[in-house]
GROMACS .gro file of C-alpha atoms in nm:
model
  103
    1MET     CA    1   0.284  -4.997   2.895
    2SER     CA    2   0.443  -4.662   2.818
    3ASP     CA    3   0.275  -4.320   2.861
    4PHE     CA    4   0.434  -4.200   2.537
    5PRO     CA    5   0.234  -4.198   2.213
    6GLU     CA    6   0.315  -4.495   1.992
    7HIS     CA    7   0.247  -4.320   1.662
    8ASP     CA    8   0.336  -3.975   1.531
    9SER     CA    9  -0.033  -3.921   1.454
   10ASP     CA   10  -0.105  -3.920   1.829
   11VAL     CA   11   0.089  -3.597   1.875
   12LEU     CA   12  -0.060  -3.258   1.793
   13THR     CA   13   0.164  -3.071   1.560
   14GLU     CA   14   0.258  -2.711   1.637
   15GLN     CA   15   0.072  -2.593   1.327
   16GLU     CA   16  -0.257  -2.750   1.439
   17SER     CA   17  -0.243  -2.593   1.784
   18LYS     CA   18  -0.167  -2.233   1.673
   19LEU     CA   19  -0.443  -1.972   1.692
   20GLU     CA   20  -0.482  -1.717   1.416
   21LYS     CA   21  -0.403  -1.360   1.513
   22PRO     CA   22  -0.710  -1.134   1.493
   23LYS     CA   23  -0.728  -0.896   1.200
   24LEU     CA   24  -0.633  -0.543   1.305
   25PHE     CA   25  -0.810  -0.215   1.235
   26LYS     CA   26  -0.684   0.143   1.232
   27VAL     CA   27  -0.876   0.409   1.423
   28LEU     CA   28  -0.845   0.732   1.225
   29LEU     CA   29  -0.903   1.089   1.338
   30HIS     CA   30  -1.003   1.337   1.065
   31ASN     CA   31  -0.928   1.708   1.063
   32ASP     CA   32  -1.202   1.971   1.068
   33ASP     CA   33  -1.211   2.347   1.117
   34PHE     CA   34  -1.383   2.346   1.456
   35THR     CA   35  -1.243   2.078   1.686
   36THR     CA   36  -0.962   2.226   1.895
   37MET     CA   37  -0.613   2.084   1.895
   38GLU     CA   38  -0.635   2.060   2.274
   39PHE     CA   39  -0.943   1.838   2.250
   40VAL     CA   40  -0.775   1.607   1.998
   41VAL     CA   41  -0.475   1.574   2.233
   42PHE     CA   42  -0.715   1.505   2.523
   43VAL     CA   43  -0.892   1.230   2.324
   44LEU     CA   44  -0.561   1.070   2.227
   45GLN     CA   45  -0.452   1.065   2.592
   46TYR     CA   46  -0.785   0.969   2.750
   47VAL     CA   47  -0.929   0.721   2.498
   48PHE     CA   48  -0.613   0.588   2.332
   49ASN     CA   49  -0.375   0.607   2.633
   50ARG     CA   50  -0.115   0.802   2.438
   51ALA     CA   51   0.173   0.977   2.615
   52ASP     CA   52   0.181   1.358   2.587
   53ALA     CA   53   0.448   1.364   2.315
   54ASP     CA   54   0.274   1.094   2.107
   55ALA     CA   55  -0.063   1.268   2.140
   56ILE     CA   56   0.083   1.599   2.020
   57THR     CA   57   0.263   1.431   1.727
   58ILE     CA   58  -0.057   1.254   1.613
   59MET     CA   59  -0.265   1.572   1.659
   60LEU     CA   60  -0.019   1.767   1.440
   61LYS     CA   61  -0.038   1.496   1.173
   62VAL     CA   62  -0.420   1.522   1.177
   63HIS     CA   63  -0.397   1.902   1.160
   64LYS     CA   64  -0.139   1.916   0.878
   65GLU     CA   65  -0.226   1.609   0.670
   66GLY     CA   66  -0.600   1.582   0.734
   67VAL     CA   67  -0.595   1.241   0.901
   68GLY     CA   68  -0.394   1.055   1.162
   69VAL     CA   69  -0.389   0.706   1.313
   70ALA     CA   70  -0.491   0.713   1.679
   71GLY     CA   71  -0.421   0.341   1.722
   72VAL     CA   72  -0.446  -0.009   1.577
   73TYR     CA   73  -0.663  -0.270   1.750
   74PRO     CA   74  -0.880  -0.578   1.698
   75TYR     CA   75  -1.220  -0.481   1.551
   76GLU     CA   76  -1.427  -0.471   1.872
   77ILE     CA   77  -1.174  -0.254   2.055
   78ALA     CA   78  -1.128  -0.024   1.754
   79THR     CA   79  -1.502   0.036   1.715
   80THR     CA   80  -1.549   0.091   2.089
   81LYS     CA   81  -1.270   0.350   2.098
   82ALA     CA   82  -1.409   0.522   1.786
   83GLU     CA   83  -1.758   0.539   1.942
   84LYS     CA   84  -1.620   0.673   2.270
   85THR     CA   85  -1.427   0.941   2.078
   86MET     CA   86  -1.734   1.046   1.879
   87ASN     CA   87  -1.949   1.057   2.196
   88LEU     CA   88  -1.695   1.277   2.377
   89ALA     CA   89  -1.675   1.510   2.076
   90LYS     CA   90  -2.053   1.529   2.042
   91ALA     CA   91  -2.091   1.607   2.415
   92ARG     CA   92  -1.857   1.905   2.366
   93GLU     CA   93  -2.025   2.002   2.037
   94PHE     CA   94  -1.718   1.926   1.825
   95PRO     CA   95  -1.768   1.769   1.480
   96LEU     CA   96  -1.459   1.544   1.516
   97LEU     CA   97  -1.485   1.247   1.282
   98CYS     CA   98  -1.335   0.917   1.392
   99THR     CA   99  -1.343   0.618   1.156
  100VAL     CA  100  -1.224   0.257   1.159
  101GLU     CA  101  -1.067   0.082   0.862
  102ALA     CA  102  -0.890  -0.249   0.808
  103GLU     CA  103  -0.514  -0.233   0.827
   0.00000   0.00000   0.00000
């Protein structure tokens, strides 16, 4: 007796074994008149692991355009990073707004 399947139906097709990619969400930082640019750069580096140059570029986008994307993540990670950002801002008495929206 052979170890090979006798019928095509015995073999899992590639389509059946694929997992769906999780839906991604953008974490947005919103401009205000009180949160310092330095703090926004700090948050982008500390919470979102952005390199110095990336953090400054995103901070300038927030400052000039009113909103910037800090990162794109699965829902649980996005909401955790948004909460951490808001908690850090609140602890330093900054009104920085951080929201999450579907990509």
